[in-house]
Coordinates of C-alpha atoms and ligand atoms in Angstrom, one line a residue:
M1 CA -23.5 161.2 94.5
H2 CA -24.7 164.5 93.1
S3 CA -23.0 167.3 91.3
L4 CA -23.7 171.0 91.2
A5 CA -25.7 172.4 88.4
P6 CA -23.7 174.4 85.9
L7 CA -23.0 177.9 87.1
P8 CA -25.8 180.1 85.8
L9 CA -23.6 182.8 84.2
P10 CA -24.9 184.5 81.1
T11 CA -23.2 183.4 78.0
D12 CA -23.2 186.8 76.3
R13 CA -21.0 188.4 78.9
A14 CA -23.7 191.0 79.4
E15 CA -22.7 194.2 81.1
A16 CA -23.3 194.7 84.8
G17 CA -26.3 196.8 85.7
S18 CA -29.9 196.6 84.8
T19 CA -31.5 197.1 81.4
D20 CA -34.2 194.5 81.6
G21 CA -35.2 194.7 85.3
V22 CA -32.7 192.1 86.3
D23 CA -29.9 193.4 88.6
R24 CA -26.6 192.0 87.3
Q25 CA -23.3 192.2 89.0
R26 CA -19.8 191.9 87.6
G27 CA -17.5 189.4 89.3
C28 CA -13.8 188.8 89.1
L29 CA -11.8 185.7 90.2
L30 CA -8.0 185.4 90.4
I31 CA -6.5 182.0 90.5
R32 CA -2.8 181.8 91.4
L33 CA -0.7 178.6 90.9
H34 CA 0.9 178.7 94.3
N35 CA 3.5 175.9 93.5
Y36 CA 4.5 177.6 90.2
N37 CA 8.2 177.7 91.0
A38 CA 8.4 174.1 92.2
L39 CA 6.5 172.9 89.2
R40 CA 8.6 174.9 86.8
R41 CA 11.7 173.3 88.2
L42 CA 10.2 169.9 87.5
V43 CA 8.6 170.4 84.1
G44 CA 10.7 173.3 82.6
A45 CA 9.7 176.4 80.8
S46 CA 7.5 174.9 78.1
G47 CA 6.0 172.4 80.6
I48 CA 4.9 175.2 82.9
R49 CA 3.3 177.1 80.0
E50 CA 1.4 174.0 79.3
V51 CA 0.3 173.8 82.9
M52 CA -1.1 177.3 82.8
H53 CA -2.7 176.7 79.5
Q54 CA -4.5 173.5 80.8
L55 CA -5.5 175.3 84.0
A56 CA -7.1 178.1 82.0
E57 CA -8.9 175.5 79.9
R58 CA -10.2 173.6 82.9
V59 CA -11.4 176.8 84.5
G60 CA -13.1 177.7 81.2
V61 CA -14.9 174.3 81.1
A62 CA -15.9 174.6 84.8
L63 CA -17.3 178.2 84.3
P64 CA -19.0 178.3 80.9
G65 CA -19.9 181.8 79.9
A66 CA -17.1 183.4 81.9
M67 CA -14.1 185.1 80.3
V68 CA -10.9 183.3 81.2
E69 CA -7.5 184.9 80.5
P70 CA -3.9 184.4 81.7
L71 CA -2.7 187.3 83.8
G72 CA 1.1 187.4 84.3
R73 CA 3.0 184.2 84.5
D74 CA 1.2 182.4 87.3
V75 CA -2.3 183.8 87.5
V76 CA -5.5 183.0 85.6
A77 CA -8.1 185.7 85.7
V78 CA -11.9 185.1 85.3
E79 CA -14.5 187.7 84.6
F80 CA -18.2 187.1 84.7
V81 CA -21.5 188.8 85.1
S82 CA -24.4 187.3 87.1
D83 CA -27.7 188.2 88.7
R84 CA -27.3 185.7 91.5
A85 CA -25.9 186.6 95.0
E86 CA -24.2 183.2 95.3
A87 CA -22.4 183.5 91.9
L88 CA -19.0 184.3 93.4
S89 CA -19.0 181.5 96.0
E90 CA -20.1 179.1 93.3
A91 CA -17.4 180.3 90.9
L92 CA -14.8 180.0 93.6
A93 CA -15.9 176.4 94.4
M94 CA -15.9 175.4 90.7
A95 CA -12.5 177.0 90.1
R96 CA -11.1 175.2 93.2
R97 CA -12.5 171.9 91.9
S98 CA -11.0 172.5 88.5
G99 CA -7.5 172.4 90.1
A100 CA -8.2 169.4 92.3
A101 CA -7.3 166.7 89.8
P102 CA -3.6 166.2 89.1
M103 CA -2.3 167.4 85.7
M104 CA -0.4 165.2 83.2
I105 CA 2.7 166.8 81.7
D106 CA 5.1 164.8 79.6
G107 CA 3.7 161.5 80.9
D108 CA 4.1 162.5 84.6
T109 CA 1.2 163.7 86.9
H110 CA 1.6 166.8 89.0
E111 CA -0.5 168.2 91.8
L112 CA -1.6 171.8 91.6
D113 CA -1.8 174.1 94.6
L114 CA -4.1 177.0 93.9
L115 CA -4.8 180.2 95.8
L116 CA -8.0 181.9 95.0
G117 CA -9.4 185.4 95.5
G118 CA -12.5 187.0 94.2
A119 CA -14.8 190.0 94.3
I120 CA -18.2 190.8 93.1
G121 CA -20.6 193.6 92.8
A122 CA -19.3 196.3 95.1
A123 CA -17.2 197.9 92.4
A124 CA -19.6 197.0 89.5
G125 CA -19.2 200.3 87.8
D126 CA -15.4 200.3 88.0
P127 CA -13.6 197.2 86.7
T128 CA -10.2 198.4 87.9
A129 CA -11.5 198.7 91.5
L130 CA -13.1 195.2 91.2
I131 CA -9.7 193.7 90.1
E132 CA -8.0 195.4 93.0
E133 CA -10.5 194.0 95.4
A134 CA -10.0 190.5 94.0
E135 CA -6.2 191.0 94.2
A136 CA -6.6 192.0 97.9
A137 CA -8.6 188.8 98.5
L138 CA -6.0 186.7 96.7
A139 CA -3.2 188.3 98.8
E140 CA -5.1 187.2 102.0
A141 CA -5.8 183.7 100.7
Q142 CA -4.2 180.9 102.8
P143 CA -1.6 178.8 101.2
P144 CA -2.7 175.1 100.9
G145 CA -1.9 173.1 104.0
T146 CA -1.8 176.0 106.4
S147 CA -4.6 176.1 109.0
P148 CA -6.7 179.3 109.0
T149 CA -6.0 181.7 111.8
P150 CA -8.9 181.4 114.2
R151 CA -8.9 185.0 115.4
S152 CA -8.9 186.7 112.1
P153 CA -10.8 184.4 109.6
V154 CA -10.2 185.3 106.0
Y155 CA -13.7 185.6 104.5
D156 CA -14.8 187.7 101.7
Q157 CA -17.8 189.0 99.9
A158 CA -18.5 185.6 98.5
D159 CA -18.6 184.1 102.0
R160 CA -20.9 186.8 103.1
S161 CA -23.2 186.0 100.2
T162 CA -23.2 182.3 101.1
V163 CA -23.9 183.1 104.8
D164 CA -26.9 185.2 103.8
A165 CA -28.2 182.6 101.3
V166 CA -28.0 179.9 103.9
D167 CA -29.9 182.1 106.4
R168 CA -32.6 182.6 103.8
A169 CA -32.6 178.8 103.1
L170 CA -33.1 178.1 106.8
D171 CA -36.0 180.6 106.9
A172 CA -37.6 179.0 103.8
G173 CA -37.1 175.4 105.1
H174 CA -34.7 174.4 102.4
M175 CA -32.2 172.7 104.6
V176 CA -32.5 168.9 105.0
L177 CA -30.7 166.2 106.9
H178 CA -29.5 163.0 105.5
Y179 CA -28.3 160.1 107.7
Q180 CA -25.5 157.7 107.2
P181 CA -25.4 154.5 109.4
K182 CA -22.4 153.3 111.4
L183 CA -22.4 149.5 111.4
H184 CA -21.1 147.7 114.5
I185 CA -19.1 144.9 113.1
R186 CA -19.1 142.4 115.9
R187 CA -22.7 143.0 116.9
Q188 CA -23.8 143.3 113.3
A189 CA -26.1 146.1 114.3
I190 CA -26.6 149.7 113.5
E191 CA -26.8 151.5 116.8
C192 CA -25.9 155.0 115.5
V193 CA -26.1 157.2 112.5
E194 CA -24.4 160.5 111.5
A195 CA -26.5 163.5 110.5
L196 CA -25.2 165.3 107.4
V197 CA -26.8 168.5 106.2
R198 CA -27.7 169.3 102.6
W199 CA -29.2 172.4 101.1
Q200 CA -32.2 171.6 98.9
D201 CA -31.9 174.7 96.6
P202 CA -34.9 175.1 94.3
E203 CA -32.5 176.2 91.5
R204 CA -29.4 174.2 92.0
G205 CA -30.8 171.0 93.5
L206 CA -29.1 169.3 96.4
V207 CA -26.1 171.3 97.4
A208 CA -23.3 169.4 99.3
P209 CA -22.0 170.8 102.6
I210 CA -18.5 171.3 101.2
D211 CA -20.0 174.0 99.0
F212 CA -21.4 176.1 101.9
I213 CA -20.1 175.1 105.3
P214 CA -16.5 176.2 104.8
A215 CA -17.8 179.8 104.1
I216 CA -20.1 179.9 107.1
E217 CA -17.2 178.5 109.2
R218 CA -14.8 181.2 108.0
A219 CA -17.5 183.8 108.9
Q220 CA -17.9 182.1 112.3
R221 CA -21.6 181.9 111.8
M222 CA -22.3 178.2 112.3
E223 CA -24.4 178.6 115.4
R224 CA -27.8 179.0 113.8
L225 CA -27.4 176.1 111.3
T226 CA -26.0 173.8 114.0
L227 CA -28.9 174.5 116.4
W228 CA -31.2 173.8 113.5
V229 CA -29.4 170.5 112.9
I230 CA -29.7 169.6 116.6
E231 CA -33.5 170.4 116.7
R232 CA -34.2 168.5 113.4
A233 CA -32.2 165.5 114.6
I234 CA -34.1 165.4 117.9
E235 CA -37.4 165.5 116.0
D236 CA -36.3 162.8 113.4
Q237 CA -35.1 160.6 116.3
R238 CA -38.6 160.9 117.8
R239 CA -40.1 159.8 114.5
L240 CA -37.7 156.9 114.3
R241 CA -38.6 155.8 117.8
L242 CA -42.3 155.8 116.8
A243 CA -41.3 153.5 113.9
G244 CA -39.6 151.2 116.3
E245 CA -36.0 152.2 115.6
T246 CA -33.6 153.3 118.3
V247 CA -30.4 154.9 117.1
R248 CA -28.1 157.5 118.5
I249 CA -27.7 160.5 116.1
F250 CA -24.2 162.0 115.8
I251 CA -24.0 165.7 114.7
N252 CA -20.9 167.5 113.4
I253 CA -19.8 170.5 115.4
S254 CA -17.6 173.1 113.8
G255 CA -14.4 174.1 115.6
H256 CA -15.2 177.7 116.5
L257 CA -18.5 176.6 118.2
L258 CA -16.6 174.4 120.6
A259 CA -15.1 177.3 122.4
D260 CA -18.3 179.4 122.2
A261 CA -20.1 179.5 125.6
H262 CA -23.3 181.0 124.0
F263 CA -23.6 178.1 121.6
V264 CA -22.9 175.5 124.3
R265 CA -25.6 176.9 126.5
A266 CA -28.1 177.0 123.7
A267 CA -27.3 173.4 122.6
C268 CA -27.6 172.1 126.2
E269 CA -31.0 173.8 126.5
R270 CA -32.3 172.2 123.3
I271 CA -31.1 168.8 124.6
A272 CA -32.5 169.3 128.1
D273 CA -35.9 170.1 126.6
A274 CA -35.9 166.8 124.8
P275 CA -35.9 164.0 127.4
G276 CA -34.9 160.7 125.8
A277 CA -32.8 162.3 123.1
Q278 CA -29.7 160.3 122.4
L279 CA -27.1 162.4 120.6
G280 CA -23.4 162.4 119.9
F281 CA -21.2 165.2 118.7
E282 CA -18.4 164.7 116.2
V283 CA -15.5 167.2 116.6
T284 CA -12.1 167.3 115.1
E285 CA -8.9 167.4 117.1
T286 CA -7.9 170.5 115.3
S287 CA -10.9 172.3 116.7
V288 CA -9.9 171.4 120.2
I289 CA -6.3 172.6 119.7
R290 CA -7.5 176.1 118.8
D291 CA -8.7 176.8 122.4
P292 CA -8.1 173.6 124.4
E293 CA -9.2 174.9 127.8
A294 CA -12.6 176.1 126.7
A295 CA -13.1 173.2 124.3
I296 CA -12.3 170.5 126.8
A297 CA -14.5 172.1 129.5
H298 CA -17.4 172.3 127.0
L299 CA -16.9 168.7 125.8
R300 CA -17.1 167.6 129.5
Q301 CA -20.3 169.5 129.8
F302 CA -21.8 167.7 126.8
D303 CA -20.6 164.4 128.2
Q304 CA -22.3 165.1 131.5
I305 CA -25.7 165.6 129.9
G306 CA -25.3 162.3 128.0
V307 CA -24.0 163.5 124.6
R308 CA -21.3 161.1 123.3
V309 CA -18.2 162.7 122.0
S310 CA -16.5 161.4 118.8
I311 CA -13.2 162.5 117.3
D312 CA -13.9 163.0 113.6
D313 CA -11.4 162.8 110.7
Y314 CA -8.6 161.4 112.9
G315 CA -5.3 161.6 111.1
A316 CA -6.3 164.3 108.6
G317 CA -5.4 167.3 110.7
L318 CA -3.4 168.4 113.6
S319 CA -3.0 165.7 116.2
S320 CA -1.9 165.8 119.8
L321 CA -1.7 162.8 122.1
A322 CA -1.7 165.2 125.1
Y323 CA -5.1 166.5 124.2
L324 CA -6.5 163.2 122.9
K325 CA -5.9 161.7 126.4
Q326 CA -7.9 164.5 128.0
L327 CA -10.9 164.4 125.8
P328 CA -14.1 162.8 127.2
A329 CA -14.4 161.0 123.9
C330 CA -15.8 157.5 123.5
E331 CA -15.2 157.1 119.8
L332 CA -12.5 157.8 117.3
K333 CA -13.2 158.0 113.6
I334 CA -10.3 157.2 111.3
D335 CA -10.3 159.6 108.3
K336 CA -11.4 158.1 105.0
L337 CA -8.0 159.2 103.6
F338 CA -6.5 156.1 105.2
I339 CA -9.4 153.8 104.5
T340 CA -10.2 154.2 100.8
Q341 CA -6.7 152.9 99.8
L342 CA -6.5 150.4 102.6
T343 CA -6.2 147.3 100.6
S344 CA -3.9 148.7 97.9
S345 CA -1.5 150.6 100.1
N346 CA 1.4 149.2 102.1
R347 CA 1.5 152.0 104.7
D348 CA -2.1 152.7 105.4
P349 CA -2.9 149.2 107.0
L350 CA 0.0 149.8 109.5
I351 CA -1.3 153.3 110.3
V352 CA -4.9 152.1 110.7
R353 CA -3.8 149.1 112.8
S354 CA -1.8 151.2 115.2
T355 CA -4.6 153.9 115.4
I356 CA -7.1 151.1 116.4
D357 CA -4.7 149.9 119.1
L358 CA -4.1 153.5 120.4
A359 CA -7.9 154.2 120.5
H360 CA -8.5 151.0 122.4
A361 CA -5.8 151.8 124.8
L362 CA -7.6 155.0 125.5
D363 CA -10.9 153.2 126.0
M364 CA -12.5 154.4 122.8
E365 CA -14.3 152.6 120.1
V366 CA -13.1 153.0 116.6
V367 CA -15.1 153.8 113.5
A368 CA -13.5 153.6 110.0
E369 CA -15.1 156.1 107.6
G370 CA -15.1 155.8 103.8
V371 CA -15.5 152.0 103.7
E372 CA -16.3 151.3 100.1
T373 CA -15.3 147.7 99.5
A374 CA -15.9 144.3 101.1
A375 CA -12.2 143.8 101.2
A376 CA -11.7 146.9 103.3
L377 CA -14.4 145.8 105.7
A378 CA -12.9 142.3 106.0
L379 CA -9.5 143.8 106.8
L380 CA -10.8 146.3 109.3
S381 CA -12.7 143.5 111.0
V382 CA -9.6 141.4 111.6
M383 CA -7.7 144.5 112.7
G384 CA -10.3 144.8 115.5
C385 CA -12.1 147.9 114.2
D386 CA -15.4 148.3 116.0
M387 CA -17.6 150.1 113.5
V388 CA -17.6 150.9 109.8
Q389 CA -19.3 153.7 107.9
G390 CA -19.2 154.2 104.1
Y391 CA -20.9 153.6 100.8
L392 CA -20.5 149.8 101.2
I393 CA -23.0 149.9 104.0
S394 CA -25.1 152.9 102.9
R395 CA -24.7 156.4 101.4
P396 CA -26.2 159.2 103.5
V397 CA -30.0 158.9 102.9
P398 CA -33.1 160.9 103.9
L399 CA -35.1 159.9 107.0
A400 CA -37.7 157.8 105.2
A401 CA -35.0 155.7 103.4
L402 CA -33.1 155.3 106.7
T403 CA -36.2 153.9 108.4
T404 CA -36.6 151.3 105.7
F405 CA -32.9 150.5 105.7
L406 CA -32.8 150.0 109.5
A407 CA -35.8 147.6 109.3
A408 CA -34.2 145.6 106.5
Q409 CA -30.8 145.6 108.1
R410 CA -32.2 143.9 111.2
Q411 CA -33.5 141.0 109.0
H412 CA -30.4 140.7 106.8
P413 CA -27.3 142.2 108.3
A414 CA -25.1 144.0 105.7
T415 CA -21.9 142.1 106.6
Q416 CA -23.3 138.6 106.4
D417 CA -22.2 137.9 102.8
V418 CA -18.7 139.2 103.3
R419 CA -18.0 137.2 106.4
A420 CA -16.7 134.3 104.4
S421 CA -13.9 136.4 103.0
F422 CA -12.7 137.6 106.5
T423 CA -10.5 134.6 107.2
R424 CA -8.9 134.5 103.8
L425 CA -8.1 138.2 103.8
A426 CA -6.9 138.1 107.4
A427 CA -4.4 135.3 106.6
G428 CA -3.1 137.3 103.6
W429 CA -2.7 140.5 105.6
K430 CA -0.9 138.7 108.5
R431 CA 1.6 137.2 106.0
G432 CA 2.2 140.8 104.8
Ligands
LIG501 P1 -17.6 164.2 107.7 O1 -18.3 164.5 109.0 O2 -16.2 163.6 107.8 O3 -18.6 163.3 106.9 C1 -18.2 162.2 106.1 C2 -18.3 162.6 104.7 O4 -17.8 161.5 103.9 C3 -19.7 162.9 104.2 O5 -19.6 163.8 103.2 C4 -20.1 161.5 103.6 O6 -21.1 161.6 102.6 C5 -18.8 161.1 103.0 N1 -18.7 159.6 102.8 C6 -19.4 158.7 103.5 N2 -19.1 157.5 103.2 C7 -18.1 157.6 102.2 C8 -17.4 156.6 101.4 O7 -17.6 155.4 101.5 N3 -16.5 157.1 100.5 C9 -16.4 158.5 100.3 N4 -15.5 158.9 99.4 N5 -17.0 159.4 101.1 C10 -17.9 159.0 102.0 P2 -20.6 165.1 103.1 O8 -22.0 164.6 103.5 O9 -20.5 165.7 101.8 O10 -20.1 166.0 104.3 C11 -18.8 166.5 104.2 C12 -18.4 167.2 105.5 O11 -19.3 168.4 105.7 C13 -18.6 166.3 106.7 O12 -17.4 165.5 106.8 C14 -18.6 167.4 107.8 O13 -17.3 167.8 108.1 C15 -19.3 168.5 107.1 N6 -20.7 168.6 107.5 C16 -21.8 167.9 107.1 N7 -22.9 168.2 107.8 C17 -22.5 169.1 108.7 C18 -23.2 169.8 109.8 O14 -24.4 169.6 110.1 N8 -22.4 170.6 110.6 C19 -21.1 170.8 110.4 N9 -20.4 171.6 111.2 N10 -20.4 170.1 109.4 C20 -21.1 169.3 108.6
LIG502 MG1 -18.5 163.6 110.7
LIG503 MG1 -15.3 162.5 109.0

């Protein structure tokens, strides 16, 4: 795992502008506790004050150098100055993370639902205008749990900065692919891997996709990055073949691209120019539901040129059996949400078991993602799950490490040492 480097905000709250040749911009973030009323009912007046106090403290720790202050009853305001274009998107990501962990109040834990809005730069000389811009962004922010409206994506100055920064990173060759194997349990073989993009930023180090892909998706600008991933994966697959390794490479395709005829044409051209390429596309059901007619037609087009279709994150988003049946998919990936707690939860094994049966009835193979323990692997094996992917087998790794891993795996299959525990766990699970 890796973490982001601390946000490079000046500690002296320097003024925006330029006195030393460095162009600084003022930024403002507003963080609203969306479930304020519900929480207040649970924890009372003093409890909710404590929640807001702790939230401001967490944000202060996450954004050292920024000025953090309560604003009204349910908002925390953050002011900062930075000379980096990505500062706002980084600050938004850090603030979002600071609300991710549940909060302990009077011995009980409570989840926080945060809405965030921010602005940077444009109104540098006028703090009031900057706060107004941040308020407008906050007013447009989507409540947690609602899916973004595809036709009018809410993206802001921060997203625009991220899109530009990723464009520059692509020009500079700073994007890299890591690969995570999918292990076929019965065959004890790795026949496919998933390509996961990372941004190798000279200043911040390795940046995780969660910190830049959502912004590019909101801006509906995933085409360039995705075509780059396809080209890179084709080239890496050629290198793997030269090293004696044959694996299909699965690539994640964002929802808005599925309905985009221009992208589909460009992707098909890249694949047609690479005879022998063996690719798969991972798509979510939610992305099909946005524009089912176009998405299903395009998925069939991919299927016809030999690209396998996999349903990613099954169970985490919108689901529709009507669409599931129509998709030319050969693989269904159960979201790690149901897998990481598999052996400690009563409900998850039942959900996973029935999902495996459903997928098999639809002639699909099942991949469980997020397999972290031998016990989960054992249980999935007796449930009839076809493939597993997760830290137990391997974290996502660069191409060189993947090549070494694949060679070693053929000699000593990863599941060998946990086989003994299969029967014991199976018996326990069947007894309930
Ligand atoms: P995903 O496609 O569902 O990928 C699985 C994520 O789970 C990866 O995170 C992977 O590192 C992580 N993971 C794998 N095994 C385990 C495990 O055992 N436990 C836990 N807790 N996590 C595990 P990563 O690489 O940070 O990617 C996050 C998401 O970013 C991906 O979710 C995918 O939706 C998106 N993404 C990554 N690369 C691309 C890309 O090239 N294009 C698009 N459109 N999205 C991408
Ligand atoms: Mg995926
Ligand atoms: Mg997934």
